[in-house]
Amino acid sequence: MANRKKPKYKIGDTVVITIYGTVGRITDVKWLDGKYVYEVNKSDGLFIESALQLLSEYDGLVMEQEQIDIEYKFFFGDLVQVSGYGADLFKVVGFRTEIWRYKEDAWEDVIYELSRVSDGEWLEAGEEELTLVADAENADTFIQKLGLLYLVNKQEKIEKNPKLQGMVRKAEIEEIERKKEKKELIDNLLDIFNDYRILYEMFQDQEYYQVMRVILRKLESLGSNDGKSHV
């Protein structure tokens, strides 16, 4: 240790990576296999001393580093629809930027990694293929409303088929039938209806219109059960 020579460069030195002609700043110095290696601009790669030269001492051509600013339209947890997948809903679970450079052309592609809400199927899609349904903050609330609609559909099937009643716990049926909870159920159905009305106005998708009709039938059915309208 006492005989180890000092590193040629120190953290903070501005250097040229000579094999590329690019400029960077030393961000770490390591001792590896009997020699110093250097981290530049916090990158994963390490460079030996012979691959670097102080900018003030460099006589070669310096390549100008490109600064790329990417503006992302969607973020983690956002609820989106994908072109070609109808009314299916997906959550954004990741995204990356692919940078393309050619002699006479250049562009950047933002690729989003998605997970389908219904079954977890993984999908990649470009930004232009996505439409925001709910941001990350409101995504779970929106999904819960869809789950409530499923619960109402399930209850209707149970009531129409007595054989299924024995397969469902008595507490679940009683919970849905309570008058106190009926009003909350109607309020939530109205929220779902309004969400789908907005989606239908945006996309004119007949699937949204059909869901709206189903919700109206549910509301009429709930309102007629006790002869009173809650809407």
Short mmCIF file of C-alpha atoms in Angstrom, two decimals, residues 1 5 8 13-14 16 26 66 72 89 97 108 117 126 129 135-136 140 147 152 162 178 186 193 200 202 205 220:
data_model
loop_
_atom_site.label_atom_id
_atom_site.label_comp_id
_atom_site.label_asym_id
_atom_site.label_seq_id
_atom_site.Cartn_x
_atom_site.Cartn_y
_atom_site.Cartn_z
CA MET A 1 0.00 0.00 0.00
CA LYS A 5 1.58 5.45 -6.87
CA LYS A 8 -3.06 10.48 -12.41
CA ASP A 13 -11.02 16.59 -13.26
CA THR A 14 -12.40 17.31 -16.71
CA VAL A 16 -11.33 13.57 -22.70
CA ILE A 26 -14.13 12.12 -13.21
CA GLU A 66 -25.52 15.91 -27.17
CA TYR A 72 -42.75 11.90 -20.96
CA LEU A 89 -57.34 -1.01 -19.55
CA THR A 97 -36.27 5.95 -24.49
CA GLU A 108 -36.11 9.35 -30.19
CA VAL A 117 -55.62 -4.75 -15.52
CA GLY A 126 -45.43 3.65 -28.30
CA GLU A 129 -50.75 4.41 -29.27
CA ASP A 135 -53.65 9.31 -13.81
CA ALA A 136 -51.77 7.26 -11.21
CA ASP A 140 -57.11 2.62 -8.31
CA GLY A 147 -65.05 -3.87 -9.74
CA VAL A 152 -73.64 -5.87 -9.16
CA PRO A 162 -81.35 -20.13 -6.97
CA ARG A 178 -79.25 -3.87 3.06
CA ILE A 186 -76.58 3.71 -6.36
CA PHE A 193 -72.01 6.10 -15.35
CA TYR A 200 -67.94 7.74 -24.64
CA MET A 202 -64.14 11.28 -25.94
CA ASP A 205 -66.72 3.66 -28.50
CA GLU A 220 -83.90 1.24 -12.54
#
